[in-house]
Amino acid sequence: MKPLSQKIKKIQPSATLSITAKAKQLKSQGVKVINFGAGEPDFDTPQNIKQKCIEALNKGLTKYTPTAGVPELKQAIIEKLKKENNLEYTSDEVIICCGAKHAIFNAVCVLVDDGDEVLVPSPYWVSYPEMVNFAGGKLVAIPTDEKTNFKITAELLKKYITDKTKLLILNYPSNPTGMTYTKEELQDIAKVLVEHQIYCISDEIYEKLVYDGLKHISIASLGPEIKKLTITVNGLSKAYSMTGWRVGYACGPKEIISAMNNLQDHSTSNITTFVQYASIEAIKNSDQFVSMMYNEFIKRRDYIVEEINKIPYLKTTKPQGAFYIWVNIKELKGKKYKDQLITDSLKLAELLLVEAKVAVIPGLPFGDDDYIRLSYATSLEDIKEGIENIKNFLTNIE
Ligand SMILES: Cc1ncc(COP(=O)(O)O)c(C=O)c1O
């Protein structure tokens, strides 16, 4: 057999997959596992959205559409961006993709050449490094920690810029830390990007989940110069509990969107046609659902943060958005559970699953092995049970 391509060899299997597979195995054996691993809201997609999908199917809206999406959905996105994000785009500056993940992948492929450096604040979403690798680029992680609230500053950014730097991928509110940027912070970052003519993919998939009176600001809205360099990415997965529907979008300069369109023309084509019609309903008529989910997440966040910080060996900062907590486990590394050494975040995640029946995501694939990620997109009842399990597990640490 001839070898697989060099390109695909660069893609690592998901380090979180073995945990997920083990969790499933335990569940199939009838073991109750508390799932702090979920990267998706635990609510059902609202009924009005499902209804529009059924209606579209019944109307026979089941054929190909333009690759970048039907004009009605593009228009709904354009109006949303104007109203909520203070961004003005025309139809040829918007493309609808199979999730925000696909939008980011296309954008990275369109912008990154062999040897280009791509800056990503660390910890980062697990898929960014693989996308950059696949495109032939070099990921340059900008480390952040509790002291800087897991955020980069303009000063820090400048230190990592070289003549090979092509792109910054910024994600706020962040998966995994939940931290977000203020308008002033974004203005400072934008200034540096404009000065060095560096592109920015702004991944704003968690924009609806920003807490404590903070306001989500799109970096592209901060002036015409930064807008020319920015591809704003968003989607319906997290905002409307539609992860399985696969709807995301990107907007940006016409040349970039048109190149993304070419790539998509020859790979996936348009996203599912009847889903596009349901997406219009989601964007236009979901305020009530979003505020219900939002209020529920705040309750859970406040509870889980307080409880985790009461537990010896663990600490976490209060996230400002999304539905994750990023828990520092440094004190546990090098310690033993019964006779098993906790070497790294992967080993801790494995022990928590097998011994405490709690699924968490190790920090390593996010770029920082001193942490684990817990999602609070699970019921308060389960959160309480999971916390008890973790507490009991930790009484056996020595
Ligand atoms: C930061 C971030 N960006 C993008 C995505 C992709 O979302 P989707 O492809 O479901 O729209 C996710 C999903 O977990 C995410 O956490």
XYZ file of C-alpha atoms and ligand atoms in Angstrom:
414
model
C 0.000 0.000 0.000
C 1.334 3.437 -0.896
C 1.636 5.880 2.021
C -1.024 8.408 3.017
C -0.391 12.032 2.152
C 2.175 14.041 4.097
C -0.545 16.620 4.700
C -2.826 14.250 6.571
C 0.034 12.853 8.616
C 0.341 16.268 10.238
C -3.153 15.969 11.745
C -3.165 14.533 15.252
C -5.999 12.338 16.500
C -8.102 14.077 19.119
C -6.524 13.642 22.541
C -9.956 13.963 24.093
C -11.349 11.080 22.091
C -10.004 8.309 24.308
C -11.675 9.873 27.357
C -14.961 10.219 25.475
C -14.731 6.625 24.222
C -14.036 5.345 27.746
C -16.925 7.378 29.154
C -19.238 5.828 26.566
C -17.966 2.361 27.380
C -18.660 2.871 31.094
C -22.135 4.205 30.332
C -22.912 1.200 28.155
C -22.043 -0.983 31.150
C -24.726 0.826 33.129
C -22.323 3.040 35.126
C -23.562 6.574 35.799
C -20.927 8.969 34.516
C -21.298 12.706 35.171
C -20.358 14.444 31.966
C -18.362 17.644 32.415
C -16.950 17.141 28.938
C -19.751 18.469 26.768
C -18.936 21.185 24.270
C -22.585 21.859 23.546
C -25.613 23.266 25.391
C -27.709 20.547 27.021
C -31.020 22.100 25.855
C -33.089 20.857 22.956
C -33.227 23.019 19.823
C -36.308 25.285 20.211
C -39.511 23.943 18.659
C -40.142 26.974 16.402
C -36.818 26.308 14.651
C -37.590 22.615 14.178
C -41.019 23.557 12.829
C -39.521 25.804 10.134
C -37.243 22.966 9.097
C -40.205 20.606 8.724
C -42.101 23.235 6.719
C -39.116 23.732 4.413
C -38.892 19.982 3.837
C -42.602 19.784 3.109
C -42.273 22.649 0.630
C -39.682 20.566 -1.216
C -36.736 22.798 -0.375
C -34.359 19.898 -0.801
C -32.184 20.795 -3.779
C -28.803 22.516 -4.192
C -28.528 26.200 -3.309
C -25.713 28.648 -4.073
C -22.581 27.433 -2.256
C -22.464 30.444 0.073
C -26.142 30.066 1.069
C -29.609 31.245 0.081
C -30.084 35.036 -0.173
C -32.778 35.049 2.578
C -30.407 33.517 5.145
C -27.570 35.777 4.098
C -29.913 38.741 4.530
C -30.906 37.572 8.047
C -27.212 37.320 8.955
C -26.463 40.744 7.464
C -29.293 42.315 9.509
C -28.177 40.528 12.675
C -24.593 41.718 12.235
C -25.750 45.293 11.739
C -28.104 45.302 14.714
C -26.051 43.338 17.218
C -22.443 43.762 16.136
C -22.377 47.171 14.491
C -20.987 45.539 11.336
C -22.048 46.277 7.784
C -21.558 43.625 5.120
C -22.951 43.022 1.674
C -24.123 39.670 0.399
C -20.825 38.844 -1.343
C -18.987 39.401 1.934
C -20.834 36.567 3.721
C -20.516 32.787 3.381
C -22.492 30.108 5.198
C -20.492 27.014 6.090
C -21.007 23.636 7.818
C -20.460 25.065 11.290
C -18.038 27.702 12.537
C -15.379 24.977 12.431
C -15.731 24.694 8.661
C -15.721 28.488 8.302
C -12.446 28.726 10.249
C -10.922 25.827 8.315
C -11.768 27.459 4.987
C -10.456 30.828 6.139
C -7.193 29.302 7.388
C -6.728 27.412 4.092
C -7.337 30.591 2.113
C -4.939 32.736 4.160
C -2.079 30.496 5.249
C 0.840 29.408 3.049
C 3.677 27.020 3.866
C 5.854 28.531 6.557
C 3.482 31.355 7.522
C 3.261 31.959 11.244
C -0.164 32.002 12.878
C -0.500 33.539 16.319
C -2.944 31.959 18.749
C -3.363 32.930 22.406
C -2.896 29.850 24.567
C -4.892 28.046 25.919
C -6.699 27.692 22.617
C -9.528 25.709 21.076
C -8.154 22.263 20.177
C -8.861 22.460 16.439
C -6.824 25.602 15.664
C -3.374 23.917 15.709
C -4.548 21.093 13.464
C -6.085 23.481 10.945
C -2.931 25.593 10.843
C -0.780 22.446 10.484
C -2.920 21.157 7.654
C -2.578 24.449 5.800
C 1.224 24.233 6.139
C 1.481 27.085 8.631
C 3.345 27.242 11.913
C 1.319 27.794 15.053
C 2.898 30.283 17.427
C 1.194 30.086 20.813
C 1.103 33.218 22.955
C 0.981 31.953 26.532
C -1.479 33.479 28.993
C -2.343 32.617 32.598
C -4.363 33.666 35.654
C -2.251 36.789 36.123
C -3.416 38.221 32.802
C -6.920 36.729 33.102
C -5.919 34.403 30.253
C -5.847 37.323 27.840
C -3.201 38.717 25.532
C -2.346 42.398 25.476
C -1.086 44.536 22.627
C 2.365 44.525 24.263
C 2.473 40.749 24.495
C 1.211 40.372 20.937
C 4.000 42.602 19.599
C 6.637 40.335 21.130
C 5.492 37.392 19.010
C 5.284 39.155 15.663
C 7.962 38.335 13.083
C 8.176 39.060 9.355
C 6.498 35.677 8.805
C 3.416 36.442 10.879
C 0.321 36.291 8.700
C -2.641 35.763 10.979
C -3.971 35.974 14.527
C -6.802 33.673 15.579
C -8.685 35.334 18.401
C -11.522 33.589 20.228
C -13.643 35.436 22.763
C -15.386 34.537 24.947
C -12.786 31.818 24.998
C -13.074 28.098 24.908
C -11.609 26.900 27.318
C -11.136 29.849 29.732
C -14.400 31.759 29.252
C -12.527 35.075 29.299
C -13.453 37.895 26.961
C -12.032 41.244 25.826
C -13.227 44.793 26.456
C -13.561 47.349 23.697
C -10.382 49.110 24.846
C -8.373 45.891 24.881
C -9.592 45.028 21.394
C -8.774 48.527 20.162
C -5.175 48.092 21.349
C -4.894 44.687 19.681
C -6.455 46.018 16.463
C -3.930 48.835 16.362
C -1.042 46.357 16.385
C -2.662 44.199 13.702
C -3.239 47.185 11.450
C 0.275 48.475 11.979
C 1.764 45.110 10.924
C -0.986 44.242 8.391
C -1.763 40.919 10.089
C -5.058 39.180 9.345
C -7.428 38.288 12.165
C -9.905 35.416 12.345
C -12.249 36.487 15.103
C -14.070 33.424 16.419
C -17.139 34.827 18.171
C -19.140 31.609 18.480
C -19.873 32.219 22.212
C -20.893 35.881 21.795
C -24.408 35.373 23.209
C -22.976 33.977 26.416
C -21.212 36.971 27.958
C -22.014 37.586 31.641
C -21.705 40.169 34.406
C -22.946 43.123 32.363
C -20.074 42.849 29.877
C -20.836 43.562 26.241
C -19.558 41.536 23.325
C -17.680 43.688 20.818
C -16.696 42.493 17.346
C -13.124 43.529 16.636
C -14.015 44.219 12.972
C -16.437 46.941 14.127
C -13.594 49.049 15.519
C -12.713 50.816 12.280
C -12.362 50.367 8.513
C -8.693 49.341 8.669
C -9.159 46.443 11.067
C -12.353 45.446 9.224
C -10.287 44.969 6.048
C -8.074 42.468 7.872
C -10.732 40.573 9.795
C -12.831 37.515 9.059
C -15.561 37.385 11.680
C -16.759 33.845 12.340
C -19.927 32.889 14.124
C -22.568 30.173 14.044
C -25.781 28.791 15.415
C -24.400 25.839 17.403
C -23.914 27.417 20.798
C -26.380 30.318 20.634
C -29.463 28.285 19.755
C -28.432 24.807 20.867
C -28.048 23.655 17.272
C -24.692 21.853 17.309
C -25.891 18.969 15.147
C -27.466 21.204 12.494
C -24.043 22.395 11.304
C -24.547 26.068 10.575
C -21.737 28.586 10.781
C -20.752 31.635 8.801
C -17.898 33.957 8.017
C -17.930 37.554 6.880
C -15.050 39.642 5.697
C -13.430 41.267 2.682
C -14.911 40.189 -0.636
C -11.655 38.674 -1.992
C -11.282 36.401 1.034
C -14.921 35.312 1.103
C -14.836 34.680 -2.635
C -11.737 32.467 -2.245
C -13.462 30.588 0.581
C -16.432 30.170 -1.734
C -14.168 28.608 -4.399
C -12.775 26.139 -1.893
C -16.256 25.268 -0.644
C -17.556 24.919 -4.235
C -15.228 21.947 -4.689
C -15.544 20.395 -1.255
C -18.885 20.543 0.558
C -20.964 22.966 -1.600
C -23.913 24.528 0.248
C -24.958 23.498 3.736
C -28.182 21.456 3.952
C -30.912 23.383 2.163
C -33.862 23.006 4.563
C -31.539 23.745 7.503
C -30.808 27.125 5.923
C -34.520 28.032 6.110
C -34.749 26.922 9.752
C -31.658 29.026 10.469
C -33.502 32.188 9.445
C -36.045 31.458 12.180
C -33.253 30.793 14.693
C -31.540 34.104 13.988
C -34.746 36.142 13.990
C -36.898 34.558 16.699
C -34.868 33.101 19.531
C -34.549 35.880 22.103
C -36.666 34.107 24.696
C -34.792 30.842 24.331
C -31.400 32.559 24.517
C -32.291 34.409 27.707
C -33.632 31.226 29.342
C -30.381 29.396 28.529
C -28.282 32.388 29.564
C -29.920 32.652 33.007
C -29.508 28.942 33.577
C -25.808 29.069 32.676
C -25.184 31.941 35.107
C -26.728 29.935 37.977
C -24.602 26.921 37.140
C -21.423 28.941 36.652
C -21.769 30.655 40.021
C -22.389 27.343 41.734
C -19.591 25.364 40.101
C -16.954 28.095 40.515
C -17.723 28.493 44.212
C -17.726 24.763 44.875
C -14.562 23.990 42.905
C -12.673 26.722 44.737
C -13.630 25.119 48.082
C -11.923 21.860 47.057
C -8.295 21.374 48.084
C -5.795 21.160 45.181
C -8.153 22.837 42.675
C -8.666 26.465 41.749
C -10.449 28.296 39.022
C -11.178 31.862 37.960
C -14.726 33.016 37.326
C -15.307 32.901 33.565
C -16.938 35.893 31.909
C -18.634 33.887 29.188
C -19.215 30.561 27.365
C -19.996 27.481 29.521
C -16.641 26.156 30.666
C -14.409 26.492 33.702
C -10.665 26.144 33.359
C -9.386 24.462 36.492
C -5.796 24.672 37.682
C -4.565 21.214 38.725
C -0.875 22.012 39.148
C -0.886 21.042 42.828
C -2.063 17.550 41.957
C 0.718 16.773 39.498
C 3.312 14.496 41.051
C 0.873 13.327 43.735
C -0.608 9.838 43.930
C -4.149 8.499 43.867
C -3.834 5.268 45.813
C -0.668 3.960 44.093
C -1.138 5.718 40.759
C 1.015 8.708 39.941
C -0.723 11.775 38.505
C 1.790 12.617 35.826
C -0.247 14.982 33.686
C -3.724 16.245 32.844
C -4.430 13.149 30.717
C -3.723 10.804 33.624
C -5.857 12.908 35.970
C -8.754 12.891 33.490
C -8.457 9.134 33.164
C -8.431 8.630 36.946
C -11.387 10.963 37.426
C -13.330 8.978 34.880
C -12.491 5.502 36.110
C -12.403 6.198 39.855
C -14.796 9.146 40.344
C -17.107 8.486 37.367
C -16.662 12.058 36.189
C -15.696 12.951 32.603
C -13.507 16.050 32.217
C -11.307 17.227 29.336
C -7.524 17.310 29.926
C -5.787 20.639 29.355
C -2.962 19.295 27.200
C -4.711 19.531 23.799
C -5.679 23.120 24.660
C -1.996 23.932 25.076
C -1.648 23.863 28.877
C -1.160 20.652 30.811
C -1.600 22.325 34.227
C -5.367 22.502 33.718
C -8.506 20.520 33.016
C -11.693 21.858 31.410
C -15.096 21.301 32.935
C -18.234 22.185 31.028
C -21.297 23.307 32.959
C -23.607 22.554 30.054
C -25.164 19.872 32.199
C -27.940 20.018 34.809
C -27.355 21.609 38.231
C -28.317 18.282 39.777
C -25.549 16.509 37.847
C -23.089 19.294 38.633
C -23.777 18.786 42.366
C -23.300 15.023 42.091
C -20.137 15.418 40.013
C -18.621 17.841 42.536
C -19.284 15.354 45.354
C -17.604 12.605 43.324
C -14.540 14.802 42.748
C -14.356 15.696 46.447
C -14.479 12.030 47.453
C -11.844 11.138 44.881
C -9.505 13.793 46.220
C -9.674 12.470 49.785
C -7.477 9.598 48.532
C -4.687 11.815 47.229
C -1.320 11.621 48.880
C -14.056 28.191 20.042
C -14.882 27.375 19.131
N -14.948 27.729 17.843
C -15.668 27.040 16.960
C -16.387 25.922 17.351
C -17.144 25.160 16.290
O -18.491 25.279 16.374
P -19.442 24.725 15.206
O -18.590 24.122 14.161
O -20.341 23.732 15.866
O -20.185 25.931 14.712
C -16.354 25.508 18.685
C -17.065 24.291 19.114
O -16.791 23.696 20.125
C -15.599 26.265 19.599
O -15.532 25.938 20.885
